[in-house]
XYZ file of C-alpha atoms in Angstrom:
490
model
C -49.759 29.333 -41.098
C -53.270 29.875 -39.802
C -55.012 33.134 -40.548
C -56.403 34.991 -37.563
C -58.134 38.324 -38.225
C -55.575 41.074 -38.712
C -52.594 38.738 -38.695
C -49.786 38.236 -41.157
C -46.705 36.109 -41.241
C -43.768 37.511 -39.521
C -40.442 37.484 -41.352
C -38.386 35.407 -38.972
C -35.004 36.575 -37.829
C -32.301 34.858 -39.961
C -30.457 32.442 -37.725
C -27.092 30.745 -38.364
C -26.999 27.047 -39.168
C -25.880 25.876 -35.731
C -28.811 26.685 -33.453
C -29.038 26.274 -29.710
C -30.576 22.909 -28.877
C -33.909 24.393 -27.822
C -34.128 26.503 -30.978
C -33.759 23.672 -33.481
C -36.559 23.393 -36.025
C -36.365 20.234 -38.110
C -37.885 21.337 -41.407
C -38.075 17.772 -42.744
C -39.933 16.604 -39.639
C -42.284 19.585 -39.923
C -42.920 18.727 -43.585
C -43.655 15.093 -42.749
C -46.122 16.184 -40.083
C -47.865 18.466 -42.554
C -48.228 15.542 -44.985
C -50.771 14.121 -42.549
C -52.989 17.053 -43.447
C -52.963 16.256 -47.150
C -54.269 12.674 -47.432
C -57.531 11.508 -48.959
C -60.852 12.756 -47.638
C -62.155 10.912 -44.556
C -65.052 8.483 -45.032
C -67.574 10.569 -43.134
C -67.068 13.491 -45.523
C -67.376 11.272 -48.595
C -70.571 9.640 -47.369
C -72.155 13.013 -46.643
C -71.053 14.671 -49.879
C -72.465 12.411 -52.601
C -72.078 12.309 -55.514
C -68.341 11.748 -55.189
C -66.651 14.386 -57.325
C -64.502 13.293 -60.238
C -62.875 16.694 -60.694
C -59.114 16.943 -61.007
C -58.473 19.052 -57.927
C -59.980 16.556 -55.473
C -56.488 15.171 -54.987
C -55.620 18.363 -53.145
C -58.268 17.869 -50.452
C -57.081 18.470 -46.925
C -57.660 16.265 -43.958
C -56.074 15.749 -40.585
C -55.372 12.015 -40.793
C -53.219 11.217 -37.803
C -53.690 14.388 -35.804
C -51.678 15.653 -32.876
C -51.489 13.757 -29.638
C -54.594 14.014 -27.421
C -52.630 15.689 -24.626
C -51.304 18.547 -26.750
C -54.134 21.081 -27.184
C -51.852 23.825 -28.540
C -50.584 21.701 -31.414
C -54.094 20.426 -32.031
C -55.359 23.995 -32.391
C -52.493 25.000 -34.678
C -52.905 22.025 -37.004
C -56.694 22.032 -37.122
C -56.621 25.799 -37.464
C -54.313 25.546 -40.465
C -56.579 22.993 -42.150
C -59.785 24.955 -41.565
C -58.338 28.313 -42.632
C -57.005 26.665 -45.802
C -60.407 25.096 -46.512
C -62.129 28.457 -46.036
C -59.761 30.059 -48.539
C -60.276 27.274 -51.083
C -64.062 27.352 -50.743
C -63.918 31.066 -51.516
C -61.871 30.335 -54.643
C -64.309 27.663 -55.883
C -67.253 29.931 -55.132
C -65.724 32.662 -57.295
C -65.481 30.096 -60.118
C -69.123 28.963 -59.648
C -68.023 25.371 -59.092
C -70.965 24.446 -56.925
C -70.305 20.724 -56.618
C -66.874 21.421 -55.184
C -68.208 24.211 -52.975
C -70.747 21.853 -51.434
C -68.413 18.892 -50.904
C -65.776 21.162 -49.367
C -68.419 22.789 -47.137
C -69.399 19.371 -45.781
C -65.762 18.537 -45.184
C -65.257 21.894 -43.464
C -68.106 21.035 -41.091
C -66.362 17.773 -40.224
C -63.083 19.556 -39.553
C -64.782 22.162 -37.345
C -66.685 19.503 -35.403
C -63.479 17.503 -34.942
C -61.556 20.548 -33.727
C -64.223 21.392 -31.158
C -64.588 17.834 -29.844
C -60.850 17.086 -29.805
C -59.979 20.348 -28.071
C -62.720 19.837 -25.488
C -61.367 16.350 -24.790
C -57.770 17.588 -24.580
C -58.460 20.647 -22.405
C -61.228 18.935 -20.358
C -62.999 22.248 -19.826
C -64.409 25.165 -21.756
C -65.442 28.704 -20.896
C -68.962 29.955 -21.400
C -67.793 32.403 -24.063
C -66.050 29.645 -25.993
C -69.151 27.462 -25.737
C -71.270 30.229 -27.263
C -68.831 30.788 -30.138
C -68.585 27.017 -30.748
C -72.366 26.884 -31.078
C -72.411 29.826 -33.516
C -69.621 28.251 -35.567
C -71.365 24.884 -35.911
C -74.664 26.563 -36.767
C -72.979 28.493 -39.591
C -71.253 25.326 -40.809
C -74.613 23.550 -41.025
C -76.137 26.574 -42.737
C -73.321 26.648 -45.300
C -73.724 22.937 -46.077
C -77.501 23.290 -46.439
C -77.456 26.363 -48.682
C -74.730 24.967 -50.963
C -76.742 21.737 -51.310
C -79.751 23.772 -52.418
C -77.579 25.599 -54.935
C -76.792 22.274 -56.620
C -80.481 21.889 -57.521
C -80.949 25.420 -58.880
C -80.731 25.864 -62.651
C -81.897 29.460 -62.997
C -78.762 31.623 -63.317
C -80.385 34.724 -61.821
C -81.556 32.825 -58.748
C -78.137 31.206 -58.443
C -76.446 34.607 -58.472
C -78.626 35.835 -55.605
C -77.896 32.627 -53.669
C -74.181 33.087 -54.324
C -74.278 36.359 -52.373
C -75.957 34.507 -49.515
C -73.278 31.781 -49.569
C -70.529 34.402 -49.603
C -72.030 36.181 -46.593
C -72.428 32.896 -44.698
C -68.842 31.936 -45.498
C -67.600 35.306 -44.256
C -69.545 35.046 -40.981
C -68.328 31.482 -40.514
C -64.730 32.662 -40.936
C -65.265 35.344 -38.290
C -66.669 32.829 -35.799
C -63.798 30.446 -36.524
C -61.202 33.182 -36.021
C -62.873 34.260 -32.777
C -63.004 30.704 -31.426
C -59.421 29.959 -32.420
C -58.158 33.132 -30.778
C -60.053 32.416 -27.562
C -58.664 28.885 -27.401
C -55.098 29.882 -28.301
C -55.168 32.737 -25.786
C -56.241 30.319 -23.107
C -53.480 27.820 -23.942
C -50.733 30.451 -24.264
C -51.827 31.932 -20.947
C -51.515 28.479 -19.377
C -48.019 28.121 -20.847
C -46.965 31.521 -19.475
C -48.320 30.617 -16.034
C -46.391 27.364 -16.207
C -43.166 29.279 -16.850
C -43.945 31.663 -13.978
C -44.698 28.897 -11.514
C -42.000 26.418 -12.502
C -39.153 25.669 -10.093
C -37.660 23.030 -12.368
C -34.979 24.471 -14.658
C -35.434 21.823 -17.347
C -39.221 22.272 -17.389
C -38.769 26.037 -17.652
C -36.300 25.643 -20.533
C -38.761 23.384 -22.349
C -41.677 25.779 -21.805
C -39.606 28.762 -22.943
C -38.624 26.810 -26.049
C -42.295 26.082 -26.715
C -43.086 29.782 -26.381
C -40.362 30.619 -28.907
C -41.762 27.990 -31.300
C -45.146 29.688 -31.090
C -43.643 33.001 -32.204
C -42.554 31.236 -35.405
C -46.219 30.605 -36.255
C -46.650 34.267 -37.173
C -47.980 37.611 -36.026
C -51.270 36.320 -34.521
C -49.424 34.161 -31.982
C -46.964 36.980 -31.193
C -49.916 39.265 -30.510
C -51.495 36.705 -28.191
C -48.211 36.216 -26.302
C -47.986 39.984 -25.820
C -51.650 40.209 -24.795
C -51.247 37.685 -21.957
C -48.104 39.465 -20.689
C -45.825 36.724 -21.950
C -42.963 39.200 -22.280
C -43.142 40.059 -18.588
C -42.645 36.471 -17.491
C -39.534 36.387 -19.678
C -38.095 39.393 -17.827
C -37.596 37.183 -14.773
C -35.689 34.640 -16.856
C -33.496 37.290 -18.493
C -32.572 38.899 -15.190
C -31.894 35.642 -13.331
C -28.274 34.561 -13.737
C -29.070 31.119 -12.350
C -30.619 30.265 -15.697
C -28.331 28.959 -18.408
C -27.200 31.205 -21.225
C -29.236 29.080 -23.643
C -32.447 29.685 -21.682
C -31.816 33.428 -21.450
C -31.046 33.508 -25.174
C -34.321 31.682 -25.836
C -36.145 34.297 -23.772
C -34.378 37.037 -25.759
C -35.544 35.358 -28.972
C -39.172 35.528 -27.826
C -38.764 39.194 -26.874
C -37.240 39.887 -30.302
C -40.175 38.290 -32.111
C -42.938 39.836 -30.013
C -41.466 43.364 -30.196
C -40.737 43.203 -33.936
C -41.496 46.539 -35.667
C -43.012 44.537 -38.537
C -45.935 43.388 -36.397
C -49.185 45.313 -36.963
C -49.933 45.843 -33.272
C -48.522 47.648 -30.252
C -51.530 48.132 -27.976
C -50.895 44.932 -26.040
C -47.285 45.865 -25.297
C -48.067 48.759 -22.971
C -47.378 46.615 -19.890
C -43.958 45.850 -21.351
C -42.890 49.378 -20.389
C -43.093 48.416 -16.730
C -40.200 45.957 -17.082
C -38.388 47.576 -20.007
C -35.436 48.860 -17.961
C -34.838 45.427 -16.442
C -35.120 43.735 -19.821
C -32.836 46.222 -21.598
C -30.235 45.934 -18.823
C -30.339 42.130 -19.002
C -30.061 42.140 -22.806
C -27.029 44.450 -22.760
C -25.404 42.142 -20.226
C -26.215 39.128 -22.390
C -24.572 40.853 -25.374
C -21.492 41.630 -23.292
C -21.141 38.092 -21.935
C -22.334 36.131 -24.979
C -20.214 33.059 -25.628
C -21.337 32.645 -29.239
C -22.586 34.534 -32.247
C -26.045 32.982 -31.921
C -26.570 34.309 -28.412
C -25.292 37.779 -29.340
C -27.533 37.849 -32.419
C -30.682 37.084 -30.428
C -29.899 39.550 -27.640
C -28.958 42.362 -30.038
C -32.043 41.686 -32.200
C -34.259 42.088 -29.139
C -32.496 45.365 -28.275
C -32.838 46.617 -31.843
C -36.592 45.976 -31.850
C -37.047 47.606 -28.459
C -35.349 50.802 -29.723
C -38.110 51.026 -32.352
C -40.779 50.386 -29.746
C -39.938 53.239 -27.369
C -37.383 56.093 -27.429
C -36.802 55.690 -23.693
C -34.899 52.530 -24.561
C -32.276 54.598 -26.421
C -31.733 56.768 -23.351
C -31.403 53.655 -21.213
C -28.850 52.221 -23.623
C -26.787 55.395 -23.383
C -26.775 55.172 -19.590
C -25.745 51.503 -19.765
C -22.759 52.284 -22.049
C -24.307 50.077 -24.698
C -22.408 51.844 -27.493
C -19.113 50.684 -26.012
C -20.443 47.130 -25.554
C -21.710 46.945 -29.140
C -18.667 48.511 -30.771
C -16.273 46.326 -28.776
C -18.231 43.276 -29.919
C -17.661 44.283 -33.551
C -13.995 43.408 -33.168
C -14.797 40.004 -31.633
C -15.261 37.505 -34.479
C -16.697 34.946 -32.095
C -19.685 37.193 -31.385
C -20.004 39.316 -34.533
C -19.115 37.630 -37.797
C -22.210 37.880 -40.021
C -24.084 40.703 -41.736
C -27.201 39.644 -39.827
C -25.546 40.532 -36.527
C -24.064 43.772 -37.872
C -27.555 44.630 -39.109
C -28.812 44.507 -35.519
C -25.894 46.582 -34.219
C -26.209 49.317 -36.817
C -29.992 49.392 -36.274
C -29.406 50.165 -32.599
C -26.812 52.819 -33.479
C -29.119 54.419 -36.059
C -31.979 54.680 -33.565
C -29.695 55.956 -30.806
C -28.131 58.556 -33.106
C -31.242 60.732 -32.843
C -30.021 61.630 -29.336
C -27.537 64.514 -29.291
C -25.346 62.996 -26.565
C -24.841 59.872 -28.676
C -22.274 61.616 -30.915
C -19.631 62.057 -28.203
C -19.872 58.383 -27.220
C -19.472 57.331 -30.850
C -16.321 59.443 -31.289
C -14.875 58.256 -27.986
C -15.255 54.606 -28.990
C -13.935 55.130 -32.563
C -17.421 54.416 -33.810
C -17.163 56.503 -36.982
C -14.482 54.194 -38.330
C -16.616 51.125 -37.628
C -19.637 52.758 -39.277
C -17.513 53.500 -42.327
C -16.513 49.843 -42.408
C -20.177 48.908 -42.510
C -20.549 51.002 -45.673
C -18.333 48.364 -47.317
C -20.363 45.350 -46.120
C -20.188 42.551 -48.717
C -21.983 39.177 -48.808
C -19.855 36.044 -48.584
C -22.235 33.450 -49.953
C -24.307 35.557 -52.323
C -27.592 34.119 -51.026
C -30.573 36.474 -51.357
C -30.974 36.686 -47.554
C -27.347 37.622 -47.013
C -27.326 40.114 -49.887
C -30.438 41.773 -48.426
C -28.795 41.888 -44.983
C -25.735 43.610 -46.468
C -27.953 46.188 -48.145
C -29.638 46.916 -44.826
C -26.258 47.320 -43.128
C -25.079 49.796 -45.786
C -28.340 51.741 -45.696
C -28.483 52.003 -41.900
C -24.798 52.866 -41.677
C -25.397 55.793 -44.056
C -28.485 56.852 -42.069
C -26.486 56.726 -38.832
C -23.699 58.772 -40.377
C -26.157 61.384 -41.678
C -27.760 61.774 -38.239
C -24.472 61.896 -36.348
C -22.973 64.412 -38.789
C -25.182 67.107 -37.324
C -22.355 67.256 -34.800
C -19.417 69.091 -36.483
C -16.884 66.895 -34.656
C -18.409 63.731 -36.106
C -18.603 65.285 -39.573
C -14.928 66.302 -39.495
C -13.924 62.839 -38.264
C -15.929 61.251 -41.091
C -14.245 63.488 -43.674
C -10.825 62.663 -42.199
C -11.572 58.958 -42.633
C -12.554 59.497 -46.311
C -16.218 58.648 -45.709
C -17.198 61.073 -48.452
C -15.214 59.105 -51.028
C -16.959 55.882 -50.045
C -20.381 57.551 -50.140
C -19.659 58.914 -53.609
C -18.580 55.459 -54.745
C -21.801 53.936 -53.440
C -23.842 56.609 -55.226
C -22.063 56.302 -58.559
C -21.463 52.537 -58.681
C -24.643 50.411 -58.674
C -22.684 47.197 -58.079
C -21.241 48.583 -54.831
C -24.750 48.911 -53.403
C -26.235 45.907 -55.262
C -28.349 48.421 -57.232
C -30.301 49.195 -54.071
C -32.361 52.378 -54.231
C -32.659 52.486 -50.434
C -28.878 52.507 -50.053
C -28.589 55.201 -52.734
C -31.055 57.535 -51.002
C -29.358 57.059 -47.622
C -25.901 57.709 -49.111
C -27.052 60.853 -50.907
C -28.550 62.170 -47.666
C -25.366 61.405 -45.707
C -23.179 62.982 -48.392
C -25.241 66.165 -48.371
C -25.061 66.350 -44.585
C -21.261 66.018 -44.653
C -20.947 68.503 -47.522
C -22.852 71.067 -45.488
C -20.137 70.925 -42.824
C -17.033 70.255 -44.948
C -17.712 71.259 -48.582
C -13.990 71.299 -49.356
C -13.983 67.485 -49.354
C -15.906 67.360 -52.654
C -14.800 67.771 -56.244
C -16.813 70.202 -58.379
C -18.419 67.423 -60.458
C -19.554 65.564 -57.339
C -20.967 68.752 -55.828
C -22.825 69.664 -59.036
C -24.309 66.195 -59.542
C -24.797 64.761 -56.047
C -25.254 67.738 -53.711
C -26.435 70.860 -55.532
C -29.518 69.458 -57.370
C -32.711 68.398 -55.693
C -32.384 65.029 -54.002
C -34.794 63.415 -56.464
C -32.743 64.691 -59.431
C -29.515 63.300 -57.989
C -31.309 60.032 -57.264
C -32.550 59.722 -60.855
C -29.102 60.547 -62.189
C -27.392 57.882 -60.073
C -30.059 55.204 -60.427
C -29.753 55.354 -64.224
C -25.979 55.692 -64.220
C -23.618 53.187 -65.795
C -20.753 52.299 -63.489
C -18.288 55.141 -63.282
C -15.617 56.032 -60.792
C -14.882 59.436 -62.289
């Protein structure tokens, strides 16, 4: 993925194997497309970078051989951006190793890539803003400067002089990277904004479905694209899709997927989501409805994931969910295998419950819908396949279930119901048996906290040994005892 300033790759939401037709990502096709970026160096670079290097790592040189279609500026930017950001990183590595011949040849090639990106994007977009034109000029000037200074370094033999020039090259490379990041963000913002406007203005259902699918694909490129989508109010245009029943379930699910990615709590930004608050009630209402009416597990997963992320984003969402009877909708779905049959989906549900449980009025709704029993069931979540992703999802379910139980147990009625259902026994088992929690420290801490909360209300539910080892000591002492404990059910 390309590297924009301040960006990092977003951990994508795990999706089941059968994906909605607009959500399919052919990994083999993507790999074959990326192979185009890894062919031999283009002739222009070789001619400008004599002597031709005979070093081993020249086989790893990057080049955009075929390139995206001329009419697809977004894909052009993404592919060229990936190549240039990779070249910048590799030049930095070679510079640190004082491999000046490679630094120079790669600098010349970088100039070719930057020039190609500018000319191809200008041809594809057929227009350019004044700000972009200024940044393009600064970028190409720095590229030329980098090529010139690295060529001079090849002729320098004095080590002290070379060290001082190395600092100059490093500074030039850093400034070049900043100009590149600025230009790429300006261009991507412009193209994403055009895509959002296309969704807003489209009267054709198929065209809207395609554009929404393209927007979802962009979120898979990482945090920088999610930030840009949020910045151009991409989430707001999706609110209209979510609230319009004339759209197919697949299109609304696609819109929910974009909302889920852009509102992810893992993203390092929130400032561009302030306008999202204006449509939050409409979006939350539509997502709850989509959960209630979902015809498949995939649709429910995407809608519930969006809701889960929104509950992290703003506490008002939890109050809205209470008013919309979301607890009943979510807990009823837990008994429907067609909608909820994976730990990934239960992870979203228990996340929502954990965030809602900070509200005092949540406890009565949980008891009324037999929610304590379902939460206890989540404490026994086990992976079916044993894959690392599924094991991690099960750990998150157990941890969040224990957190939810600890928060809800502030209400004596919930605590007594939990004790009646033998929740304390299961929490003790999770604390004492590493295999039951997959040796997860996070699950252990959450279970110890929940056990202590329950013991404060109903201490008679504990044996003396459990009280002395798991409740009475400091939390850190109980944690150390259990984390180093051999399996024991005593």
